[in-house]
PDB file of C-alpha atoms in Angstrom:
ATOM      1  CA  MET H   1      -5.699  -7.832  -3.005  1.00 65.00           C
ATOM      2  CA  ILE H   2      -5.797  -4.782  -0.698  1.00 72.00           C
ATOM      3  CA  TYR H   3      -9.466  -4.454   0.615  1.00 78.00           C
ATOM      4  CA  THR H   4     -10.689  -0.675   0.837  1.00 83.00           C
ATOM      5  CA  SER H   5     -13.990   1.120   1.353  1.00 91.00           C
ATOM      6  CA  THR H   6     -14.491   2.647  -2.040  1.00 94.00           C
ATOM      7  CA  ALA H   7     -13.654   1.815  -5.670  1.00 94.00           C
ATOM      8  CA  SER H   8     -10.631   3.101  -7.098  1.00 94.00           C
ATOM      9  CA  GLU H   9      -8.709   3.024 -10.669  1.00 93.00           C
ATOM     10  CA  GLY H  10      -6.946  -0.307 -10.865  1.00 90.00           C
ATOM     11  CA  ASP H  11      -8.924  -1.994  -8.148  1.00 90.00           C
ATOM     12  CA  LEU H  12     -10.485  -5.613  -9.279  1.00 90.00           C
ATOM     13  CA  ALA H  13     -14.315  -5.128  -9.067  1.00 94.00           C
ATOM     14  CA  GLN H  14     -17.342  -7.520  -9.359  1.00 94.00           C
ATOM     15  CA  LEU H  15     -20.513  -6.554 -10.605  1.00 94.00           C
ATOM     16  CA  VAL H  16     -23.428  -9.227  -9.289  1.00 93.00           C
ATOM     17  CA  GLY H  17     -26.901  -8.758 -11.226  1.00 90.00           C
ATOM     18  CA  LEU H  18     -30.044 -10.897 -11.189  1.00 84.00           C
ATOM     19  CA  THR H  19     -29.616 -14.682 -10.954  1.00 78.00           C
ATOM     20  CA  HIS H  20     -26.027 -13.921  -9.377  1.00 76.00           C
ATOM     21  CA  LYS H  21     -24.679 -13.159 -12.721  1.00 82.00           C
ATOM     22  CA  HIS H  22     -21.648 -11.800 -12.244  1.00 86.00           C
ATOM     23  CA  PHE H  23     -18.489 -10.130 -13.782  1.00 87.00           C
ATOM     24  CA  ILE H  24     -15.040  -9.489 -12.469  1.00 91.00           C
ATOM     25  CA  PHE H  25     -12.852  -6.750 -14.419  1.00 91.00           C
ATOM     26  CA  SER H  26     -10.305  -4.074 -13.582  1.00 91.00           C
ATOM     27  CA  LEU H  27     -11.252  -0.722 -13.188  1.00 94.00           C
ATOM     28  CA  LYS H  28     -10.015   1.702 -15.443  1.00 94.00           C
ATOM     29  CA  ALA H  29     -10.961   5.351 -16.303  1.00 94.00           C
ATOM     30  CA  GLY H  30     -12.756   5.367 -19.770  1.00 94.00           C
ATOM     31  CA  GLY H  31     -13.623   1.654 -19.737  1.00 93.00           C
ATOM     32  CA  ASP H  32     -16.970   0.035 -19.711  1.00 91.00           C
ATOM     33  CA  VAL H  33     -18.490  -3.310 -18.847  1.00 90.00           C
ATOM     34  CA  GLN H  34     -20.907  -4.884 -21.378  1.00 90.00           C
ATOM     35  CA  SER H  35     -23.319  -7.392 -20.736  1.00 86.00           C
ATOM     36  CA  HIS H  36     -26.853  -8.464 -22.101  1.00 86.00           C
ATOM     37  CA  ARG H  37     -28.377  -6.294 -19.264  1.00 88.00           C
ATOM     38  CA  GLY H  38     -26.486  -3.049 -20.629  1.00 90.00           C
ATOM     39  CA  VAL H  39     -23.517  -1.021 -20.169  1.00 93.00           C
ATOM     40  CA  LEU H  40     -21.950   0.385 -17.088  1.00 93.00           C
ATOM     41  CA  LYS H  41     -19.076   2.883 -17.155  1.00 95.00           C
ATOM     42  CA  HIS H  42     -16.160   2.563 -15.273  1.00 96.00           C
ATOM     43  CA  ASP H  43     -15.949   6.041 -14.561  1.00 94.00           C
ATOM     44  CA  ASP H  44     -19.326   5.844 -12.804  1.00 95.00           C
ATOM     45  CA  LEU H  45     -18.081   3.052 -10.675  1.00 95.00           C
ATOM     46  CA  ILE H  46     -14.898   4.713  -9.670  1.00 96.00           C
ATOM     47  CA  GLY H  47     -15.402   6.444  -6.192  1.00 94.00           C
ATOM     48  CA  LYS H  48     -18.282   4.579  -5.255  1.00 95.00           C
ATOM     49  CA  PRO H  49     -18.619   2.874  -1.759  1.00 96.00           C
ATOM     50  CA  TRP H  50     -18.184  -0.784  -2.194  1.00 96.00           C
ATOM     51  CA  GLY H  51     -21.630  -2.755  -1.964  1.00 95.00           C
ATOM     52  CA  SER H  52     -23.490  -0.028  -3.746  1.00 96.00           C
ATOM     53  CA  GLN H  53     -26.279  -0.794  -6.048  1.00 95.00           C
ATOM     54  CA  VAL H  54     -25.697   0.575  -9.759  1.00 95.00           C
ATOM     55  CA  PHE H  55     -27.667   0.480 -12.951  1.00 94.00           C
ATOM     56  CA  SER H  56     -26.777  -0.256 -16.478  1.00 92.00           C
ATOM     57  CA  HIS H  57     -27.958   2.097 -19.413  1.00 91.00           C
ATOM     58  CA  MET H  58     -30.726  -0.127 -19.851  1.00 92.00           C
ATOM     59  CA  GLY H  59     -31.854   0.268 -16.026  1.00 92.00           C
ATOM     60  CA  ALA H  60     -30.543  -3.411 -14.974  1.00 91.00           C
ATOM     61  CA  PRO H  61     -29.642  -3.502 -11.431  1.00 94.00           C
ATOM     62  CA  PHE H  62     -26.164  -4.592 -10.163  1.00 94.00           C
ATOM     63  CA  PHE H  63     -24.203  -4.613  -6.963  1.00 95.00           C
ATOM     64  CA  LEU H  64     -20.829  -3.358  -6.887  1.00 96.00           C
ATOM     65  CA  LEU H  65     -18.472  -5.564  -4.850  1.00 96.00           C
ATOM     66  CA  GLN H  66     -14.636  -6.347  -4.203  1.00 94.00           C
ATOM     67  CA  PRO H  67     -14.431  -9.972  -5.143  1.00 92.00           C
ATOM     68  CA  SER H  68     -13.090 -12.391  -2.698  1.00 90.00           C
ATOM     69  CA  ILE H  69     -10.169 -14.592  -3.354  1.00 88.00           C
ATOM     70  CA  SER H  70     -12.709 -17.360  -3.782  1.00 88.00           C
ATOM     71  CA  ASP H  71     -14.756 -15.393  -6.401  1.00 89.00           C
ATOM     72  CA  ILE H  72     -11.222 -14.453  -8.179  1.00 88.00           C
ATOM     73  CA  LEU H  73     -10.397 -18.451  -7.992  1.00 86.00           C
ATOM     74  CA  ASN H  74     -13.452 -19.613  -9.535  1.00 83.00           C
ATOM     75  CA  ASP H  75     -13.467 -16.741 -12.233  1.00 81.00           C
ATOM     76  CA  LEU H  76      -9.848 -17.966 -13.320  1.00 81.00           C
ATOM     77  CA  PRO H  77      -9.342 -18.315 -16.919  1.00 75.00           C
ATOM     78  CA  ARG H  78      -7.725 -22.329 -16.697  1.00 70.00           C
ATOM     79  CA  ALA H  79      -6.395 -24.738 -18.948  1.00 66.00           C
ATOM     80  CA  THR H  80      -6.044 -27.483 -16.013  1.00 67.00           C
ATOM     81  CA  GLN H  81      -8.353 -28.371 -13.260  1.00 68.00           C
ATOM     82  CA  ILE H  82      -8.012 -25.881 -10.463  1.00 69.00           C
ATOM     83  CA  LEU H  83      -7.928 -26.461  -6.472  1.00 84.00           C
ATOM     84  CA  TYR H  84     -11.125 -25.653  -5.124  1.00 81.00           C
ATOM     85  CA  PRO H  85     -11.477 -22.888  -2.425  1.00 88.00           C
ATOM     86  CA  LYS H  86     -12.828 -25.437   0.004  1.00 88.00           C
ATOM     87  CA  ASP H  87      -9.460 -27.310  -0.203  1.00 93.00           C
ATOM     88  CA  ILE H  88      -7.228 -24.029  -0.652  1.00 94.00           C
ATOM     89  CA  GLY H  89      -8.371 -22.704   2.591  1.00 94.00           C
ATOM     90  CA  TYR H  90      -7.594 -25.876   4.612  1.00 95.00           C
ATOM     91  CA  ILE H  91      -4.243 -26.349   3.328  1.00 97.00           C
ATOM     92  CA  LEU H  92      -3.205 -22.908   3.857  1.00 97.00           C
ATOM     93  CA  ILE H  93      -4.055 -23.278   7.468  1.00 96.00           C
ATOM     94  CA  THR H  94      -2.811 -26.840   7.909  1.00 97.00           C
ATOM     95  CA  MET H  95       0.791 -25.823   6.244  1.00 97.00           C
ATOM     96  CA  GLY H  96       0.886 -23.007   8.360  1.00 97.00           C
ATOM     97  CA  VAL H  97       1.196 -20.246   5.674  1.00 98.00           C
ATOM     98  CA  ALA H  98       1.723 -17.008   6.940  1.00 97.00           C
ATOM     99  CA  PRO H  99       2.964 -13.500   6.121  1.00 97.00           C
ATOM    100  CA  GLY H 100       6.831 -13.130   5.294  1.00 98.00           C
ATOM    101  CA  GLN H 101       7.394 -16.846   4.562  1.00 98.00           C
ATOM    102  CA  ARG H 102       9.148 -18.277   1.559  1.00 98.00           C
ATOM    103  CA  VAL H 103       7.085 -21.065   0.186  1.00 98.00           C
ATOM    104  CA  MET H 104       7.143 -23.501  -2.861  1.00 98.00           C
ATOM    105  CA  GLU H 105       4.739 -25.304  -5.192  1.00 98.00           C
ATOM    106  CA  ALA H 106       5.200 -27.507  -8.162  1.00 98.00           C
ATOM    107  CA  GLY H 107       2.567 -27.833 -10.740  1.00 95.00           C
ATOM    108  CA  THR H 108       1.784 -24.225 -11.355  1.00 95.00           C
ATOM    109  CA  GLY H 109      -1.342 -25.081 -13.529  1.00 92.00           C
ATOM    110  CA  SER H 110      -3.548 -22.150 -14.010  1.00 91.00           C
ATOM    111  CA  GLY H 111      -2.351 -20.522 -10.790  1.00 94.00           C
ATOM    112  CA  SER H 112      -5.358 -21.033  -8.598  1.00 93.00           C
ATOM    113  CA  MET H 113      -3.030 -22.023  -5.358  1.00 95.00           C
ATOM    114  CA  THR H 114      -0.175 -19.745  -6.534  1.00 96.00           C
ATOM    115  CA  ILE H 115      -2.621 -16.710  -5.900  1.00 95.00           C
ATOM    116  CA  ALA H 116      -3.776 -18.085  -2.767  1.00 95.00           C
ATOM    117  CA  LEU H 117      -0.198 -18.801  -1.437  1.00 97.00           C
ATOM    118  CA  ALA H 118       0.848 -15.105  -2.685  1.00 97.00           C
ATOM    119  CA  THR H 119      -1.913 -13.551  -0.766  1.00 95.00           C
ATOM    120  CA  ALA H 120      -0.939 -15.499   2.204  1.00 96.00           C
ATOM    121  CA  VAL H 121       2.677 -14.673   2.381  1.00 97.00           C
ATOM    122  CA  GLY H 122       2.045 -11.176   1.979  1.00 95.00           C
ATOM    123  CA  ALA H 123       4.117  -8.429   0.484  1.00 95.00           C
ATOM    124  CA  GLU H 124       7.272  -9.381   2.345  1.00 96.00           C
ATOM    125  CA  GLY H 125       7.066 -12.861   1.699  1.00 98.00           C
ATOM    126  CA  ARG H 126       7.969 -15.110  -1.520  1.00 98.00           C
ATOM    127  CA  VAL H 127       6.524 -17.987  -3.519  1.00 98.00           C
ATOM    128  CA  ILE H 128       8.458 -20.156  -5.853  1.00 98.00           C
ATOM    129  CA  SER H 129       6.692 -21.901  -8.355  1.00 98.00           C
ATOM    130  CA  TYR H 130       7.687 -24.802 -10.594  1.00 98.00           C
ATOM    131  CA  GLU H 131       5.914 -25.666 -13.996  1.00 97.00           C
ATOM    132  CA  GLN H 132       7.079 -27.962 -16.958  1.00 95.00           C
ATOM    133  CA  LYS H 133       4.912 -26.598 -19.559  1.00 95.00           C
ATOM    134  CA  GLN H 134       5.375 -23.322 -21.114  1.00 96.00           C
ATOM    135  CA  ASP H 135       1.862 -22.227 -22.109  1.00 95.00           C
ATOM    136  CA  THR H 136       0.651 -23.423 -18.812  1.00 94.00           C
ATOM    137  CA  GLN H 137       3.060 -21.378 -16.922  1.00 96.00           C
ATOM    138  CA  ASN H 138       2.245 -18.327 -19.135  1.00 96.00           C
ATOM    139  CA  LEU H 139      -1.448 -18.523 -18.421  1.00 94.00           C
ATOM    140  CA  ALA H 140      -0.801 -18.692 -14.847  1.00 95.00           C
ATOM    141  CA  ARG H 141       1.615 -15.741 -14.933  1.00 96.00           C
ATOM    142  CA  LYS H 142      -1.195 -13.665 -16.720  1.00 94.00           C
ATOM    143  CA  ASN H 143      -3.853 -14.508 -14.020  1.00 93.00           C
ATOM    144  CA  LEU H 144      -1.284 -13.544 -11.281  1.00 94.00           C
ATOM    145  CA  GLU H 145      -0.692 -10.198 -13.102  1.00 93.00           C
ATOM    146  CA  ARG H 146      -4.647  -9.648 -13.282  1.00 89.00           C
ATOM    147  CA  VAL H 147      -4.658  -9.780  -9.653  1.00 90.00           C
ATOM    148  CA  GLY H 148      -1.646  -7.752  -9.088  1.00 90.00           C
ATOM    149  CA  LEU H 149       0.415 -10.529  -7.276  1.00 94.00           C
ATOM    150  CA  ALA H 150       2.830 -11.728  -9.892  1.00 96.00           C
ATOM    151  CA  ALA H 151       5.641  -9.652  -8.102  1.00 96.00           C
ATOM    152  CA  ARG H 152       5.586 -11.933  -5.164  1.00 97.00           C
ATOM    153  CA  VAL H 153       6.179 -15.079  -7.488  1.00 98.00           C
ATOM    154  CA  ASP H 154       9.205 -16.647  -8.955  1.00 98.00           C
ATOM    155  CA  PHE H 155       8.039 -18.728 -11.812  1.00 98.00           C
ATOM    156  CA  LYS H 156      10.549 -21.400 -12.816  1.00 98.00           C
ATOM    157  CA  LEU H 157      10.289 -23.818 -15.989  1.00 97.00           C
ATOM    158  CA  ARG H 158      11.776 -27.144 -15.182  1.00 94.00           C
ATOM    159  CA  ASP H 159      11.252 -30.949 -15.254  1.00 95.00           C
ATOM    160  CA  ILE H 160      11.134 -31.068 -11.219  1.00 96.00           C
ATOM    161  CA  MET H 161      12.992 -34.859 -11.291  1.00 95.00           C
ATOM    162  CA  GLN H 162      16.127 -32.674 -11.419  1.00 92.00           C
ATOM    163  CA  GLY H 163      15.187 -31.235  -8.284  1.00 95.00           C
ATOM    164  CA  PHE H 164      14.685 -27.636  -6.949  1.00 97.00           C
ATOM    165  CA  ASP H 165      17.294 -24.571  -6.664  1.00 97.00           C
ATOM    166  CA  GLU H 166      16.045 -23.688  -3.226  1.00 97.00           C
ATOM    167  CA  THR H 167      16.430 -24.957   0.306  1.00 97.00           C
ATOM    168  CA  ASP H 168      15.030 -24.171   3.588  1.00 97.00           C
ATOM    169  CA  ALA H 169      11.467 -23.197   2.165  1.00 98.00           C
ATOM    170  CA  ASP H 170       9.031 -22.973   5.020  1.00 98.00           C
ATOM    171  CA  ALA H 171       6.391 -25.278   3.171  1.00 98.00           C
ATOM    172  CA  PHE H 172       5.983 -27.024   0.009  1.00 98.00           C
ATOM    173  CA  PHE H 173       2.860 -28.166  -1.909  1.00 98.00           C
ATOM    174  CA  LEU H 174       3.054 -30.615  -4.537  1.00 97.00           C
ATOM    175  CA  ASP H 175       0.313 -30.518  -7.094  1.00 95.00           C
ATOM    176  CA  VAL H 176       1.404 -33.180  -9.684  1.00 93.00           C
ATOM    177  CA  GLN H 177      -0.189 -36.379 -10.183  1.00 86.00           C
ATOM    178  CA  ASN H 178       2.718 -38.721  -9.242  1.00 93.00           C
ATOM    179  CA  SER H 179       3.924 -37.044  -6.351  1.00 95.00           C
ATOM    180  CA  PHE H 180       5.426 -40.257  -4.745  1.00 97.00           C
ATOM    181  CA  ASP H 181       8.229 -39.671  -7.567  1.00 97.00           C
ATOM    182  CA  TYR H 182       9.423 -36.355  -6.272  1.00 98.00           C
ATOM    183  CA  ILE H 183       9.439 -36.823  -2.391  1.00 98.00           C
ATOM    184  CA  PRO H 184      13.208 -36.890  -2.053  1.00 97.00           C
ATOM    185  CA  GLN H 185      13.487 -33.516  -4.212  1.00 98.00           C
ATOM    186  CA  VAL H 186      10.729 -32.092  -1.947  1.00 98.00           C
ATOM    187  CA  ARG H 187      12.770 -33.037   1.210  1.00 97.00           C
ATOM    188  CA  ALA H 188      15.937 -31.370  -0.145  1.00 97.00           C
ATOM    189  CA  ALA H 189      14.160 -28.211  -0.849  1.00 98.00           C
ATOM    190  CA  LEU H 190      12.193 -28.066   2.737  1.00 98.00           C
ATOM    191  CA  LYS H 191      13.781 -26.848   5.977  1.00 97.00           C
ATOM    192  CA  SER H 192      13.730 -29.343   8.931  1.00 96.00           C
ATOM    193  CA  GLY H 193      10.440 -29.457  10.293  1.00 96.00           C
ATOM    194  CA  GLY H 194       8.905 -28.021   7.209  1.00 97.00           C
ATOM    195  CA  PHE H 195       5.369 -28.422   5.931  1.00 98.00           C
ATOM    196  CA  PHE H 196       4.676 -30.621   2.973  1.00 98.00           C
ATOM    197  CA  GLY H 197       1.231 -31.088   1.222  1.00 98.00           C
ATOM    198  CA  THR H 198      -0.367 -32.832  -1.915  1.00 97.00           C
ATOM    199  CA  LEU H 199      -3.740 -33.430  -3.249  1.00 95.00           C
ATOM    200  CA  LEU H 200      -4.381 -36.804  -5.312  1.00 95.00           C
ATOM    201  CA  PRO H 201      -7.240 -38.138  -6.756  1.00 92.00           C
ATOM    202  CA  THR H 202      -7.327 -41.809  -6.038  1.00 93.00           C
ATOM    203  CA  PHE H 203      -6.289 -44.304  -3.441  1.00 93.00           C
ATOM    204  CA  ASN H 204      -3.496 -45.963  -5.360  1.00 95.00           C
ATOM    205  CA  GLN H 205      -1.726 -42.644  -5.680  1.00 96.00           C
ATOM    206  CA  VAL H 206      -1.947 -41.963  -2.125  1.00 96.00           C
ATOM    207  CA  GLU H 207      -0.728 -45.437  -1.171  1.00 96.00           C
ATOM    208  CA  LYS H 208       2.570 -44.994  -3.129  1.00 97.00           C
ATOM    209  CA  THR H 209       2.886 -41.221  -1.425  1.00 97.00           C
ATOM    210  CA  LEU H 210       2.717 -42.429   2.102  1.00 96.00           C
ATOM    211  CA  TYR H 211       5.179 -45.341   1.430  1.00 95.00           C
ATOM    212  CA  ALA H 212       7.579 -42.553  -0.259  1.00 96.00           C
ATOM    213  CA  LEU H 213       6.790 -40.379   2.715  1.00 96.00           C
ATOM    214  CA  LYS H 214       7.688 -42.844   5.309  1.00 92.00           C
ATOM    215  CA  LYS H 215      10.849 -43.819   3.452  1.00 93.00           C
ATOM    216  CA  ASN H 216      12.192 -40.243   2.969  1.00 94.00           C
ATOM    217  CA  GLY H 217      12.067 -38.761   6.803  1.00 91.00           C
ATOM    218  CA  PHE H 218       8.500 -37.321   6.670  1.00 95.00           C
ATOM    219  CA  ALA H 219       6.489 -37.851   9.922  1.00 93.00           C
ATOM    220  CA  PHE H 220       2.884 -36.640  11.423  1.00 94.00           C
ATOM    221  CA  VAL H 221       1.289 -37.629   8.100  1.00 95.00           C
ATOM    222  CA  GLU H 222      -2.298 -36.980   7.793  1.00 96.00           C
ATOM    223  CA  VAL H 223      -4.790 -38.095   5.063  1.00 97.00           C
ATOM    224  CA  CYS H 224      -8.120 -36.685   4.544  1.00 96.00           C
ATOM    225  CA  GLU H 225     -10.754 -35.369   2.186  1.00 93.00           C
ATOM    226  CA  LEU H 226     -13.301 -32.328   2.533  1.00 92.00           C
ATOM    227  CA  MET H 227     -16.755 -32.188   1.463  1.00 88.00           C
ATOM    228  CA  LEU H 228     -18.773 -29.004   1.192  1.00 86.00           C
ATOM    229  CA  ARG H 229     -22.544 -28.734   1.363  1.00 87.00           C
ATOM    230  CA  HIS H 230     -24.321 -25.434   0.732  1.00 87.00           C
ATOM    231  CA  TYR H 231     -27.752 -24.469   2.020  1.00 91.00           C
ATOM    232  CA  LYS H 232     -30.529 -22.093   0.659  1.00 89.00           C
ATOM    233  CA  SER H 233     -30.399 -19.075   2.535  1.00 88.00           C
ATOM    234  CA  ASP H 234     -34.197 -18.362   2.403  1.00 88.00           C
ATOM    235  CA  PRO H 235     -35.052 -18.500   6.408  1.00 92.00           C
ATOM    236  CA  ALA H 236     -38.814 -19.935   5.584  1.00 91.00           C
ATOM    237  CA  ARG H 237     -37.310 -23.017   3.674  1.00 90.00           C
ATOM    238  CA  LEU H 238     -33.910 -23.602   4.910  1.00 93.00           C
ATOM    239  CA  ARG H 239     -32.623 -26.985   3.668  1.00 91.00           C
ATOM    240  CA  PRO H 240     -29.441 -28.075   1.670  1.00 91.00           C
ATOM    241  CA  THR H 241     -28.978 -27.190  -2.047  1.00 88.00           C
ATOM    242  CA  ASP H 242     -29.516 -29.793  -4.678  1.00 84.00           C
ATOM    243  CA  ARG H 243     -25.721 -30.156  -5.308  1.00 81.00           C
ATOM    244  CA  MET H 244     -22.648 -30.250  -3.112  1.00 75.00           C
ATOM    245  CA  VAL H 245     -19.063 -30.043  -3.890  1.00 73.00           C
ATOM    246  CA  ALA H 246     -18.153 -33.536  -2.686  1.00 75.00           C
ATOM    247  CA  HIS H 247     -14.836 -35.531  -3.702  1.00 77.00           C
ATOM    248  CA  THR H 248     -12.281 -33.291  -5.230  1.00 82.00           C
ATOM    249  CA  GLY H 249      -9.114 -35.200  -4.256  1.00 90.00           C
ATOM    250  CA  TYR H 250      -7.419 -36.731  -1.135  1.00 95.00           C
ATOM    251  CA  LEU H 251      -5.020 -34.127   0.766  1.00 97.00           C
ATOM    252  CA  ILE H 252      -1.782 -35.694   2.339  1.00 98.00           C
ATOM    253  CA  PHE H 253       0.003 -33.338   4.834  1.00 98.00           C
ATOM    254  CA  ALA H 254       3.500 -34.256   6.564  1.00 97.00           C
ATOM    255  CA  ARG H 255       6.506 -32.576   8.298  1.00 97.00           C
ATOM    256  CA  ARG H 256       9.974 -32.894   7.456  1.00 96.00           C
ATOM    257  CA  ILE H 257      11.814 -34.197  10.592  1.00 92.00           C
ATOM    258  CA  GLU H 258      15.338 -35.424  11.440  1.00 86.00           C
ATOM    259  CA  PRO H 259      15.371 -39.175  12.298  1.00 77.00           C
ATOM    260  CA  SER H 260      17.977 -40.211  15.305  1.00 72.00           C
ATOM    261  CA  THR H 261      19.829 -43.561  15.533  1.00 74.00           C
ATOM    262  CA  ASP H 262      19.518 -42.943  19.280  1.00 69.00           C
ATOM    263  CA  PRO H 263      17.681 -46.220  20.534  1.00 73.00           C
ATOM    264  CA  ARG H 264      15.673 -43.981  23.247  1.00 75.00           C
ATOM    265  CA  GLY H 265      13.808 -42.072  20.198  1.00 65.00           C
ATOM    266  CA  LEU H 266      12.931 -45.644  18.626  1.00 71.00           C
ATOM    267  CA  GLU H 267       9.402 -45.927  20.207  1.00 73.00           C
ATOM    268  CA  LEU H 268       8.226 -42.374  19.262  1.00 72.00           C
ATOM    269  CA  ALA H 269       9.955 -43.062  15.547  1.00 71.00           C
ATOM    270  CA  ASN H 270       7.778 -46.069  15.325  1.00 73.00           C
ATOM    271  CA  GLU H 271       4.543 -44.090  16.514  1.00 69.00           C
ATOM    272  CA  VAL H 272       5.149 -41.531  14.007  1.00 67.00           C
ATOM    273  CA  GLY H 273       5.730 -43.875  11.079  1.00 68.00           C
ATOM    274  CA  ILE H 274       9.465 -43.032  10.429  1.00 69.00           C
ATOM    275  CA  GLU H 275      11.195 -45.890   8.677  1.00 69.00           C
ATOM    276  CA  SER H 276      14.478 -47.268  10.420  1.00 57.00           C
TER     277      SER H 276
END
């Protein structure tokens, strides 16, 4: 998304009303937004500064905003469980995803991570996304088209056990249940020193993946999970909200390295967990 000061035709817009009820939609001349609190015409919204207060034909108040990537991901039509923004942000930073890079993922799902990657690599970068199910890929493609990022993504339909067409990718995020089965294929697709990441829900999956990384020349392995707790923003009664986003999965990160047979490097190899 390109963030601007005023709403224009074709922009993704967000209306936020009472009790934080919100709607995300593309602005189109002649269009309208219908809600239980009334109708707002797109023509009355186009040209207004973002952050403006607007009213439906029934007089119900809304704020007109540009949605954040987090807003878009949480609103995404989905057929599978999506990655949460709390995990996605950490993944992007830890894997060094930046403008102009060529990054890969396997397990497109509904496209939440794909959207984040496509945003991070910018117009000059490229995302290659592998998925095994046609209907799932179709939904992801529609979600990317909705936010105007589909042109940055190459969608590929394949059982990834066969490996990948690409080599020398800057980073690879693997979002499949049995990550440990595909570590050799991922290694072949990554450049030397490239970043690997995956998210898994259970201890036993993590354990198998750690063994696979050790066996296939990955080092600097990290395992973590992230907890997110919101607070009520009323300054007169500041306290945690009643719910928190706790365990969503275990994150694993690693780097592809090139082991040496030189005995002088044995101590360092053992320290970073490379299997000799």
